[in-house]
Amino acid sequence: MTSKTRFLSIPYVVWMAIFVVVPIIMVVVYAFTAHDGSFTVDNFRGMTDYISVFGRSFYLALIATVLCIILGYPLALVLSREGPRLQRVFVMLIMLPMWMNFLLRTYAWMSILEDTGLLNALLTKLGLPPIKIINTSGAVVLGMVYNYLPFMVLPIYSVVSKLDRRLVEAAEDLGANPFMVFLKLIFPLSLPGVLSGITMVFVPSVSTFAISQLLGGSKNLLLGDLIEMQFLGSAYNPHLGSAIALVMMIIVVICMYVMNKFGEGEETAVVL
Amino acid sequence: MMRKRRSTVISRIFLAVIFIFLYAPIFVLITFSFNSSKSRTQWAGFTLDWYAELFNDASIMNAFSTTLLVSLLAAAIATVFGTVTALGFYCLRKRWRSPLMAVNNIPLTNADIVTGVSLCLLFVFFGSRLKFNLGFGTLLVAHITFNVPYVLLSVMPKLYQLDRSLIDAAQDLGCTPARAFLKVTVPELMPGIINGAIIAFTMSIDDFVISYFTAGSTVSTLSMTIYAMTRRRVTPKINAISSLLFGAVLVLLIIINVREIRQEEAKKRAEAKLRQGAMQK
């Protein structure tokens, strides 16, 4: 490898400039201009109508992320304690659903959760009262947890399964009970996995539009729906859409920055 | 002892509940691909009609071939592009490499909808000036753009693990730099390259949001067709094609896993034999 090899990076640098940097600059420019191209901040002022949508999106995404940790963390721990062959099978089983189109899987949840759907049919058979869940924010959270749970489990699992067993034994020899072992040893060491899991669940949850449209009905509009409507939907206005996307992006970046500071700036994010 | 057994039982129940949660919709999907009525919730009897009709449905078959074509092309181009770039980045000074890697990570950390929307603005803006329409070309460019970062991230670590003295040795033994590259560097990087290609292909075939904003109205991927249908009514034919794809992936994964397990066992047996041989001596 000679020093000339470094010129191989030029094509991709140009590519990134055109297809990554310029598009983001365009979002910023669109957010600050009106239809005739003049500078304006009206797009941001007009956003105050949508504060409730911002609130709902971040609130539901937060609940979904917390639920993913509550379900995903123990799952990753349980997996890492199985034998090697079972571990392999279970990890495969967690990844396998991702190979079926997520829209279809979410659509299948519609069939399950509908008022006259399969879940209520089952409940009636068991003599229980039917539940109303479709078109509620609960159904949207369920859809988020369902779709993004693997993104929480896999990074945590990949950290926990590489954990040195001798450390645990050492802690036990020194008199730590299982709870202390978890609190003082396993949890701090698994934090990088949890942090990248949080990012991988929160970002798609807060910006989704398909899940909320399928499971949330018309009442549970999320940021993703709002942006989609401004670009390809009924309320065509890419300037307002860009402004919403920009604000969402900035809030997400700030959240992630604060969280990573909180996690002592772990730079070794786990990439699948 | 008692407590240990109880905790195993609890963890098994927990696993079972999670897997029921993960697989319930898939079970419903596959079951209703054999349903003889169009209903999504009422079982009317077994049929294979949807599988037969599937191959006569032009819009589904078109969407399927578009998805396959764009995924294969984007993954192949991104793999070559990403590997070449990784070599270039590796030889850059850190001062240059760090900011470039940060830009490379933007499509990975950004929400899909932001990537999609920003590319949509770019394509529409320049499309009206340079006279091109959104279509297969813009779709492919978008897919390459979000695929290259994955390839780069899986090849770069392999480059850092590379033993530079191996290349020097090859050249000392008379290899031209190009030949040393092909015979030493490429095989060493291969696991990273293959891994990157697989991730890229998976991401492409799975993508909905970015395709939705960049494909325009003339071409449609399978995800986009499914999305359009969920707004109205999903035909069981879509259940059928998804079940087929799911079955194909399942078979592929089983084959790969069985092969890996067999290879490991063969290795273990060989090692055991060696140890036995050493003991007898």
Coordinates of C-alpha atoms in Angstrom, one line a residue:
Chain A
M1 CA 0.0 0.0 0.0
T2 CA 1.6 3.2 -1.2
S3 CA 0.8 6.7 -0.2
K4 CA -1.1 7.1 -3.5
T5 CA -3.7 4.6 -2.1
R6 CA -5.3 7.5 -0.1
F7 CA -6.6 9.0 -3.4
L8 CA -8.9 6.0 -3.6
S9 CA -11.1 7.8 -1.0
I10 CA -11.8 10.7 -3.4
P11 CA -14.7 9.2 -5.2
Y12 CA -16.6 8.4 -2.0
V13 CA -15.8 11.8 -0.5
V14 CA -17.4 13.4 -3.6
W15 CA -20.3 11.0 -3.4
M16 CA -20.9 11.8 0.3
A17 CA -20.7 15.5 -0.5
I18 CA -23.4 15.2 -3.1
F19 CA -25.7 12.6 -1.5
V20 CA -25.2 13.2 2.2
V21 CA -24.1 16.7 2.9
V22 CA -25.9 18.6 0.1
P23 CA -29.3 17.0 0.9
I24 CA -29.0 18.0 4.5
I25 CA -28.1 21.5 3.6
M26 CA -31.1 21.5 1.3
V27 CA -33.4 20.5 4.2
V28 CA -32.0 23.5 6.2
V29 CA -32.4 25.8 3.2
Y30 CA -36.0 24.6 2.6
A31 CA -36.8 25.0 6.3
F32 CA -35.8 28.7 6.2
T33 CA -37.5 29.7 2.9
A34 CA -41.0 30.2 1.6
H35 CA -42.5 29.0 -1.7
D36 CA -41.0 31.9 -3.6
G37 CA -37.6 31.3 -2.2
S38 CA -37.4 34.2 0.2
F39 CA -36.0 33.9 3.7
T40 CA -38.6 33.2 6.4
V41 CA -39.1 31.7 9.8
D42 CA -42.8 31.2 9.3
N43 CA -42.3 27.5 8.9
F44 CA -41.1 27.3 12.5
R45 CA -43.8 29.6 13.7
G46 CA -46.4 27.4 12.0
M47 CA -45.1 24.4 13.9
T48 CA -46.6 25.5 17.2
D49 CA -49.9 23.9 15.9
Y50 CA -48.1 20.6 16.1
I51 CA -46.6 20.8 19.5
S52 CA -48.9 18.0 20.7
V53 CA -47.7 15.8 17.8
F54 CA -44.1 16.4 18.9
G55 CA -45.0 15.6 22.5
R56 CA -46.9 12.5 21.5
S57 CA -44.1 11.2 19.3
F58 CA -41.3 11.6 21.9
Y59 CA -43.6 10.3 24.7
L60 CA -44.6 7.1 22.8
A61 CA -41.0 6.5 21.5
L62 CA -39.8 6.9 25.1
I63 CA -42.3 4.4 26.5
A64 CA -41.5 2.0 23.6
T65 CA -37.7 2.3 24.4
V66 CA -38.2 1.7 28.1
L67 CA -40.4 -1.3 27.4
C68 CA -37.7 -2.6 25.0
I69 CA -35.1 -2.3 27.8
I70 CA -37.4 -4.0 30.3
L71 CA -38.1 -6.9 27.9
G72 CA -34.8 -6.9 26.0
Y73 CA -32.3 -6.8 28.8
P74 CA -33.4 -9.9 30.7
L75 CA -33.8 -11.6 27.4
A76 CA -30.2 -10.9 26.4
L77 CA -29.1 -12.1 29.9
V78 CA -31.1 -15.3 29.7
L79 CA -29.8 -16.0 26.2
S80 CA -26.2 -15.5 27.2
R81 CA -26.6 -18.2 29.9
E82 CA -27.8 -20.9 27.6
G83 CA -25.5 -23.5 26.0
P84 CA -23.6 -22.3 22.9
R85 CA -25.8 -24.3 20.5
L86 CA -29.1 -23.0 22.0
Q87 CA -27.7 -19.5 22.0
R88 CA -27.1 -19.7 18.3
V89 CA -30.6 -21.0 17.6
F90 CA -32.2 -18.3 19.8
V91 CA -30.3 -15.5 18.2
M92 CA -31.3 -16.8 14.8
L93 CA -34.9 -16.9 16.0
I94 CA -34.7 -13.3 17.1
M95 CA -33.3 -12.1 13.8
L96 CA -35.6 -14.3 11.6
P97 CA -38.8 -12.1 11.9
M98 CA -36.8 -9.2 10.5
W99 CA -36.7 -11.1 7.2
M100 CA -40.4 -10.8 6.8
N101 CA -41.5 -7.4 5.6
F102 CA -42.2 -5.2 8.7
L103 CA -45.3 -3.6 7.1
L104 CA -46.9 -7.0 6.7
R105 CA -46.0 -8.1 10.2
T106 CA -47.5 -4.8 11.5
Y107 CA -50.6 -5.4 9.3
A108 CA -50.9 -8.9 10.8
W109 CA -51.1 -7.2 14.2
M110 CA -54.1 -5.3 12.8
S111 CA -55.8 -8.7 12.2
I112 CA -54.9 -9.8 15.7
L113 CA -55.9 -6.6 17.6
E114 CA -59.0 -5.5 15.7
D115 CA -62.3 -5.3 17.6
T116 CA -63.5 -8.4 15.8
G117 CA -59.9 -9.7 15.5
L118 CA -58.2 -12.9 16.6
L119 CA -57.3 -11.8 20.1
N120 CA -60.8 -10.8 21.0
A121 CA -62.1 -14.0 19.4
L122 CA -59.8 -15.9 21.7
L123 CA -60.8 -13.9 24.7
T124 CA -64.5 -14.4 24.0
K125 CA -63.9 -18.2 23.7
L126 CA -62.2 -18.1 27.1
G127 CA -65.2 -16.3 28.5
L128 CA -63.3 -13.1 29.0
P129 CA -64.5 -9.6 28.0
P130 CA -63.1 -8.3 24.7
I131 CA -60.5 -5.5 24.9
K132 CA -60.4 -2.3 22.8
I133 CA -56.8 -1.8 21.7
I134 CA -56.7 -1.1 18.0
N135 CA -56.5 2.7 17.1
T136 CA -55.1 3.5 20.5
S137 CA -51.7 4.8 21.4
G138 CA -51.2 1.5 23.2
A139 CA -51.4 -0.3 19.9
V140 CA -48.8 2.1 18.4
V141 CA -46.4 1.4 21.3
L142 CA -47.0 -2.4 20.9
G143 CA -46.1 -2.0 17.2
M144 CA -42.9 -0.1 18.0
V145 CA -41.8 -2.6 20.7
Y146 CA -42.6 -5.5 18.4
N147 CA -40.7 -4.1 15.4
Y148 CA -37.6 -2.7 17.3
L149 CA -37.1 -5.2 20.2
P150 CA -34.5 -7.2 18.2
F151 CA -32.5 -3.9 17.9
M152 CA -32.3 -3.7 21.7
V153 CA -31.6 -7.4 22.4
L154 CA -28.8 -8.0 19.9
P155 CA -26.4 -5.2 21.0
I156 CA -26.9 -6.0 24.7
Y157 CA -26.5 -9.7 24.0
S158 CA -23.3 -9.1 22.0
V159 CA -21.8 -7.3 25.0
V160 CA -23.1 -9.6 27.7
S161 CA -22.2 -12.8 25.9
K162 CA -18.5 -11.7 25.7
L163 CA -18.4 -10.8 29.4
D164 CA -15.5 -12.6 31.2
R165 CA -17.1 -15.2 33.4
R166 CA -14.1 -15.1 35.7
L167 CA -15.1 -11.6 36.7
V168 CA -18.4 -12.8 38.0
E169 CA -16.7 -15.7 39.8
A170 CA -14.3 -13.3 41.4
A171 CA -17.1 -11.1 42.6
E172 CA -18.9 -14.1 44.1
D173 CA -15.7 -15.3 45.8
L174 CA -15.4 -11.9 47.3
G175 CA -18.8 -12.2 48.8
A176 CA -21.1 -10.3 46.4
N177 CA -24.7 -11.7 46.2
P178 CA -26.3 -12.1 42.7
F179 CA -27.9 -8.7 42.9
M180 CA -24.7 -6.9 43.7
V181 CA -22.9 -8.8 40.9
F182 CA -25.5 -7.5 38.5
L183 CA -25.5 -4.0 39.9
K184 CA -21.8 -3.5 40.3
L185 CA -20.4 -5.6 37.5
I186 CA -22.7 -6.9 34.7
F187 CA -24.8 -3.8 34.3
P188 CA -21.9 -1.2 34.1
L189 CA -20.1 -3.4 31.6
S190 CA -23.2 -3.9 29.5
L191 CA -23.9 -0.2 29.3
P192 CA -22.4 0.4 25.8
G193 CA -24.8 -2.3 24.5
V194 CA -27.8 -0.7 26.2
L195 CA -26.8 2.8 24.9
S196 CA -26.6 1.6 21.3
G197 CA -29.8 -0.3 21.8
I198 CA -31.6 2.8 23.0
T199 CA -30.4 4.7 19.9
M200 CA -31.5 1.9 17.6
V201 CA -35.0 1.7 19.1
F202 CA -35.6 5.4 19.9
V203 CA -34.7 6.9 16.5
P204 CA -36.9 4.7 14.3
S205 CA -39.7 4.9 16.9
V206 CA -39.8 8.6 17.1
S207 CA -39.8 9.0 13.3
T208 CA -42.1 6.1 12.2
F209 CA -45.1 6.8 10.1
A210 CA -46.2 3.3 8.9
I211 CA -46.7 1.8 12.4
S212 CA -48.9 4.7 13.6
Q213 CA -50.9 4.7 10.4
L214 CA -51.7 1.0 10.6
L215 CA -52.2 0.6 14.3
G216 CA -53.0 4.1 15.6
G217 CA -55.8 5.1 13.3
S218 CA -56.3 8.8 12.5
K219 CA -56.1 10.0 16.1
N220 CA -52.5 9.1 16.8
L221 CA -50.7 11.2 14.3
L222 CA -46.9 11.1 14.8
L223 CA -44.0 13.3 13.6
G224 CA -43.3 10.8 10.8
D225 CA -46.9 11.1 9.5
L226 CA -46.7 14.9 9.6
I227 CA -43.5 14.9 7.6
E228 CA -44.7 12.3 5.1
M229 CA -47.9 14.4 4.5
Q230 CA -45.9 17.5 3.7
F231 CA -43.8 15.6 1.1
L232 CA -46.0 13.0 -0.5
G233 CA -49.3 13.3 1.1
S234 CA -52.3 15.6 1.0
A235 CA -50.8 18.7 2.7
Y236 CA -48.0 19.2 0.2
N237 CA -45.6 21.7 1.7
P238 CA -41.9 20.6 1.6
H239 CA -40.8 23.8 3.4
L240 CA -42.9 23.1 6.5
G241 CA -41.9 19.4 6.2
S242 CA -38.2 20.3 6.1
A243 CA -38.6 22.5 9.2
I244 CA -40.3 19.7 11.1
A245 CA -37.7 17.2 10.0
L246 CA -34.9 19.6 11.0
V247 CA -36.3 20.3 14.5
M248 CA -36.9 16.5 15.0
M249 CA -33.3 15.8 13.9
I250 CA -31.9 18.4 16.3
I251 CA -33.9 17.2 19.3
V252 CA -32.8 13.6 18.6
V253 CA -29.1 14.7 18.2
I254 CA -29.3 16.5 21.5
C255 CA -31.0 13.5 23.3
M256 CA -28.3 11.2 22.0
Y257 CA -25.5 13.6 22.9
V258 CA -26.8 14.0 26.5
M259 CA -27.3 10.2 26.8
N260 CA -23.8 9.4 25.6
K261 CA -22.3 12.0 28.0
F262 CA -24.3 10.3 30.7
G263 CA -22.8 6.9 29.6
E264 CA -19.3 8.4 30.1
G265 CA -18.8 8.9 26.4
E266 CA -18.5 5.3 25.5
E267 CA -17.3 5.6 21.9
T268 CA -17.4 1.9 21.2
A269 CA -21.0 1.8 20.0
V270 CA -22.0 -1.7 19.0
V271 CA -22.7 -1.9 15.3
L272 CA -24.6 -4.9 14.1
Chain B
M1 CA -30.4 -26.0 44.2
M2 CA -34.2 -25.6 44.4
R3 CA -33.9 -21.9 43.7
K4 CA -31.7 -22.4 40.7
R5 CA -34.2 -24.8 39.1
R6 CA -37.1 -22.4 39.7
S7 CA -35.2 -19.5 38.0
T8 CA -34.5 -21.7 35.0
V9 CA -38.2 -22.5 34.7
I10 CA -39.0 -18.8 35.0
S11 CA -36.5 -17.9 32.3
R12 CA -37.8 -20.6 30.0
I13 CA -41.4 -19.2 30.4
F14 CA -40.1 -15.7 29.7
L15 CA -38.4 -16.9 26.6
A16 CA -41.5 -18.7 25.4
V17 CA -43.7 -15.6 26.0
I18 CA -41.2 -13.4 24.0
F19 CA -41.1 -15.9 21.1
I20 CA -44.9 -16.1 21.0
F21 CA -45.0 -12.3 20.8
L22 CA -42.4 -12.3 18.0
Y23 CA -43.9 -15.1 16.0
A24 CA -47.7 -14.6 16.5
P25 CA -48.1 -12.2 13.5
I26 CA -45.9 -14.3 11.3
F27 CA -48.0 -17.4 12.2
V28 CA -51.2 -15.4 11.3
L29 CA -49.6 -14.2 8.0
I30 CA -48.6 -17.6 6.9
T31 CA -51.9 -19.2 8.0
F32 CA -54.0 -16.7 6.2
S33 CA -52.0 -17.2 3.0
F34 CA -53.8 -20.6 2.8
N35 CA -57.2 -19.1 3.6
S36 CA -59.8 -19.7 0.8
S37 CA -61.6 -16.4 1.5
K38 CA -60.1 -12.9 1.4
S39 CA -60.8 -12.3 5.0
R40 CA -58.0 -11.5 7.4
T41 CA -59.6 -12.9 10.5
Q42 CA -62.2 -15.5 9.4
W43 CA -60.9 -18.9 8.5
A44 CA -62.9 -20.3 5.5
G45 CA -60.9 -23.4 4.5
F46 CA -57.6 -24.4 3.0
T47 CA -56.5 -23.4 -0.5
L48 CA -53.3 -23.0 -2.5
D49 CA -55.0 -20.6 -5.0
W50 CA -53.1 -17.5 -3.8
Y51 CA -49.8 -19.1 -4.5
A52 CA -50.9 -20.1 -8.0
E53 CA -52.4 -16.6 -8.7
L54 CA -49.3 -14.9 -7.4
F55 CA -47.3 -15.6 -10.5
N56 CA -49.9 -14.1 -12.7
D57 CA -50.1 -10.8 -10.8
A58 CA -48.0 -8.4 -12.8
S59 CA -47.8 -5.7 -10.2
I60 CA -46.5 -8.0 -7.5
M61 CA -44.1 -9.8 -9.8
N62 CA -42.8 -6.4 -11.1
A63 CA -42.3 -5.1 -7.6
F64 CA -40.6 -8.3 -6.6
S65 CA -38.1 -8.1 -9.5
T66 CA -37.5 -4.4 -8.9
T67 CA -36.7 -5.1 -5.2
L68 CA -34.4 -8.0 -6.1
L69 CA -32.6 -6.0 -8.8
V70 CA -32.1 -2.9 -6.8
S71 CA -30.9 -4.8 -3.8
L72 CA -28.5 -6.9 -5.7
L73 CA -27.1 -4.0 -7.7
A74 CA -26.9 -1.7 -4.7
A75 CA -25.2 -4.3 -2.5
A76 CA -22.7 -5.2 -5.3
I77 CA -21.8 -1.6 -6.1
A78 CA -21.7 -0.6 -2.4
T79 CA -19.4 -3.6 -1.6
V80 CA -16.8 -2.6 -4.2
F81 CA -17.2 1.1 -3.6
G82 CA -17.0 0.6 0.2
T83 CA -13.9 -1.7 0.1
V84 CA -12.0 0.7 -2.3
T85 CA -12.9 3.6 0.0
A86 CA -11.8 1.7 3.1
L87 CA -8.4 1.3 1.5
G88 CA -8.3 5.0 0.8
F89 CA -9.4 6.0 4.3
Y90 CA -6.9 3.6 5.9
C91 CA -4.1 5.5 4.3
L92 CA -5.4 8.9 5.2
R93 CA -4.1 10.8 8.2
K94 CA -6.3 10.6 11.3
R95 CA -7.0 14.4 11.0
W96 CA -8.8 13.8 7.7
R97 CA -10.1 10.3 8.5
S98 CA -12.1 11.2 11.6
P99 CA -14.3 13.9 10.1
L100 CA -14.9 11.8 7.0
M101 CA -16.0 8.8 9.1
A102 CA -18.3 11.1 11.0
V103 CA -20.0 12.1 7.7
N104 CA -20.1 8.5 6.7
N105 CA -22.0 7.7 9.9
I106 CA -24.7 10.3 9.2
P107 CA -27.0 8.0 7.2
L108 CA -26.6 5.3 9.8
T109 CA -27.6 7.5 12.8
N110 CA -30.1 9.7 11.1
A111 CA -33.8 8.6 11.1
D112 CA -34.6 6.9 7.8
I113 CA -37.3 9.5 7.1
V114 CA -34.8 12.4 7.3
T115 CA -32.4 10.6 4.9
G116 CA -35.4 9.8 2.6
V117 CA -36.8 13.3 2.7
S118 CA -33.4 15.0 2.1
L119 CA -32.6 12.8 -0.9
C120 CA -36.1 13.5 -2.2
L121 CA -35.5 17.2 -2.1
L122 CA -32.2 16.8 -3.9
F123 CA -33.6 14.6 -6.6
V124 CA -36.7 16.8 -7.2
F125 CA -34.6 20.0 -7.2
F126 CA -31.9 18.8 -9.6
G127 CA -34.4 16.6 -11.6
S128 CA -36.4 19.6 -12.7
R129 CA -33.2 21.4 -13.8
L130 CA -31.2 18.6 -15.3
K131 CA -34.3 16.9 -16.8
F132 CA -34.5 13.6 -15.1
N133 CA -37.4 12.0 -13.2
L134 CA -37.4 10.0 -10.0
G135 CA -37.3 6.4 -10.8
F136 CA -35.0 3.3 -10.8
G137 CA -31.9 5.5 -11.1
T138 CA -32.6 7.6 -8.1
L139 CA -33.8 4.6 -6.1
L140 CA -30.5 2.8 -6.8
V141 CA -28.4 5.9 -5.9
A142 CA -30.3 6.2 -2.6
H143 CA -29.7 2.5 -1.8
I144 CA -26.0 2.8 -2.6
T145 CA -25.8 5.9 -0.3
F146 CA -27.2 4.1 2.7
N147 CA -25.3 0.8 1.9
V148 CA -21.7 2.0 1.6
P149 CA -21.5 3.1 5.3
Y150 CA -22.3 -0.4 6.4
V151 CA -19.6 -1.9 4.1
L152 CA -17.1 0.7 5.2
L153 CA -17.7 -0.1 8.9
S154 CA -17.3 -3.8 8.4
V155 CA -14.2 -3.6 6.2
M156 CA -12.2 -0.9 8.2
P157 CA -11.7 -3.1 11.3
K158 CA -10.3 -5.9 9.2
L159 CA -7.8 -3.4 7.7
Y160 CA -6.6 -2.5 11.1
Q161 CA -6.1 -6.1 12.0
L162 CA -4.1 -6.6 8.8
D163 CA -0.4 -7.5 9.4
R164 CA 1.6 -5.0 7.2
S165 CA 4.6 -7.2 7.3
L166 CA 2.7 -9.9 5.3
I167 CA 2.5 -7.5 2.4
D168 CA 6.2 -6.5 2.7
A169 CA 7.0 -10.2 2.8
A170 CA 5.0 -10.9 -0.4
Q171 CA 6.8 -8.0 -2.1
D172 CA 10.2 -9.2 -0.9
L173 CA 9.5 -12.5 -2.4
G174 CA 8.9 -10.9 -5.8
C175 CA 5.2 -10.0 -5.9
T176 CA 4.3 -6.8 -7.6
P177 CA 2.3 -4.4 -5.4
A178 CA -0.8 -5.3 -7.3
R179 CA -0.3 -9.0 -7.0
A180 CA 0.5 -8.7 -3.3
F181 CA -2.7 -6.8 -2.9
L182 CA -4.7 -9.5 -4.7
K183 CA -3.0 -12.4 -3.0
V184 CA -2.5 -11.1 0.6
T185 CA -4.7 -8.0 1.3
V186 CA -7.9 -9.1 -0.4
P187 CA -8.1 -12.6 1.2
E188 CA -7.4 -11.1 4.6
L189 CA -10.2 -8.6 4.2
M190 CA -12.6 -11.1 2.8
P191 CA -14.7 -11.9 5.9
G192 CA -15.3 -8.1 6.4
I193 CA -16.2 -7.7 2.7
I194 CA -18.6 -10.6 2.7
N195 CA -20.2 -9.4 6.0
G196 CA -20.6 -5.9 4.6
A197 CA -22.2 -7.3 1.4
I198 CA -24.7 -9.3 3.4
I199 CA -25.6 -6.4 5.6
A200 CA -26.0 -4.1 2.6
F201 CA -28.2 -6.6 0.8
T202 CA -30.4 -7.1 3.9
M203 CA -30.8 -3.4 4.4
S204 CA -31.8 -2.9 0.8
I205 CA -34.3 -5.7 0.6
D206 CA -35.8 -4.6 4.0
D207 CA -36.0 -0.8 3.2
F208 CA -39.3 0.9 2.9
V209 CA -39.0 4.5 4.0
I210 CA -36.0 5.7 1.9
S211 CA -37.3 3.9 -1.2
Y212 CA -40.7 5.4 -0.6
F213 CA -39.3 8.9 -0.9
T214 CA -36.8 8.4 -3.7
A215 CA -38.5 5.9 -6.2
G216 CA -41.0 8.3 -7.6
S217 CA -44.4 7.1 -8.9
T218 CA -43.2 4.9 -11.8
V219 CA -41.3 2.2 -10.1
S220 CA -42.3 0.4 -6.9
T221 CA -40.5 -2.0 -4.6
L222 CA -42.3 -4.8 -2.8
S223 CA -42.4 -2.8 0.4
M224 CA -43.9 0.1 -1.4
T225 CA -46.5 -2.1 -3.0
I226 CA -47.4 -3.6 0.4
Y227 CA -47.7 -0.1 1.9
A228 CA -50.0 1.0 -0.9
M229 CA -52.1 -2.1 -0.3
T230 CA -52.3 -1.6 3.5
R231 CA -53.9 1.7 2.8
R232 CA -56.7 -0.1 1.0
R233 CA -56.9 -3.9 1.3
V234 CA -54.1 -6.5 1.3
T235 CA -54.6 -9.4 -1.0
P236 CA -53.7 -12.8 0.4
K237 CA -51.3 -13.0 -2.6
I238 CA -48.9 -10.7 -0.7
N239 CA -49.1 -13.1 2.3
A240 CA -48.2 -15.9 -0.1
I241 CA -45.1 -14.2 -1.6
S242 CA -43.9 -13.2 1.9
S243 CA -44.4 -16.7 3.2
L244 CA -42.4 -18.0 0.3
L245 CA -39.5 -15.5 0.9
F246 CA -39.7 -16.3 4.6
G247 CA -39.4 -20.0 3.9
A248 CA -36.5 -19.4 1.6
V249 CA -34.6 -17.4 4.3
L250 CA -35.4 -20.0 6.9
V251 CA -34.0 -22.9 4.8
L252 CA -30.9 -20.8 4.0
L253 CA -30.2 -20.0 7.6
I254 CA -30.7 -23.7 8.7
I255 CA -28.3 -24.8 6.0
I256 CA -25.7 -22.3 7.0
N257 CA -26.1 -23.1 10.7
V258 CA -26.0 -26.9 10.2
R259 CA -22.8 -26.5 8.1
E260 CA -21.2 -24.4 10.8
I261 CA -22.0 -26.8 13.5
R262 CA -20.7 -29.7 11.4
Q263 CA -17.5 -27.9 10.7
E264 CA -17.0 -27.1 14.4
E265 CA -17.6 -30.7 15.3
A266 CA -15.2 -31.9 12.7
K267 CA -12.6 -29.5 14.1
K268 CA -13.2 -30.7 17.6
R269 CA -12.9 -34.3 16.5
A270 CA -9.6 -33.5 14.7
E271 CA -8.3 -31.8 17.8
A272 CA -9.3 -34.6 20.0
K273 CA -7.5 -37.1 17.7
L274 CA -4.4 -34.9 17.7
R275 CA -4.4 -34.8 21.5
Q276 CA -4.8 -38.6 21.7
G277 CA -1.9 -39.0 19.3
A278 CA 0.2 -36.8 21.4
M279 CA -0.7 -38.7 24.6
Q280 CA 0.2 -42.0 23.0
K281 CA 3.6 -40.8 22.2

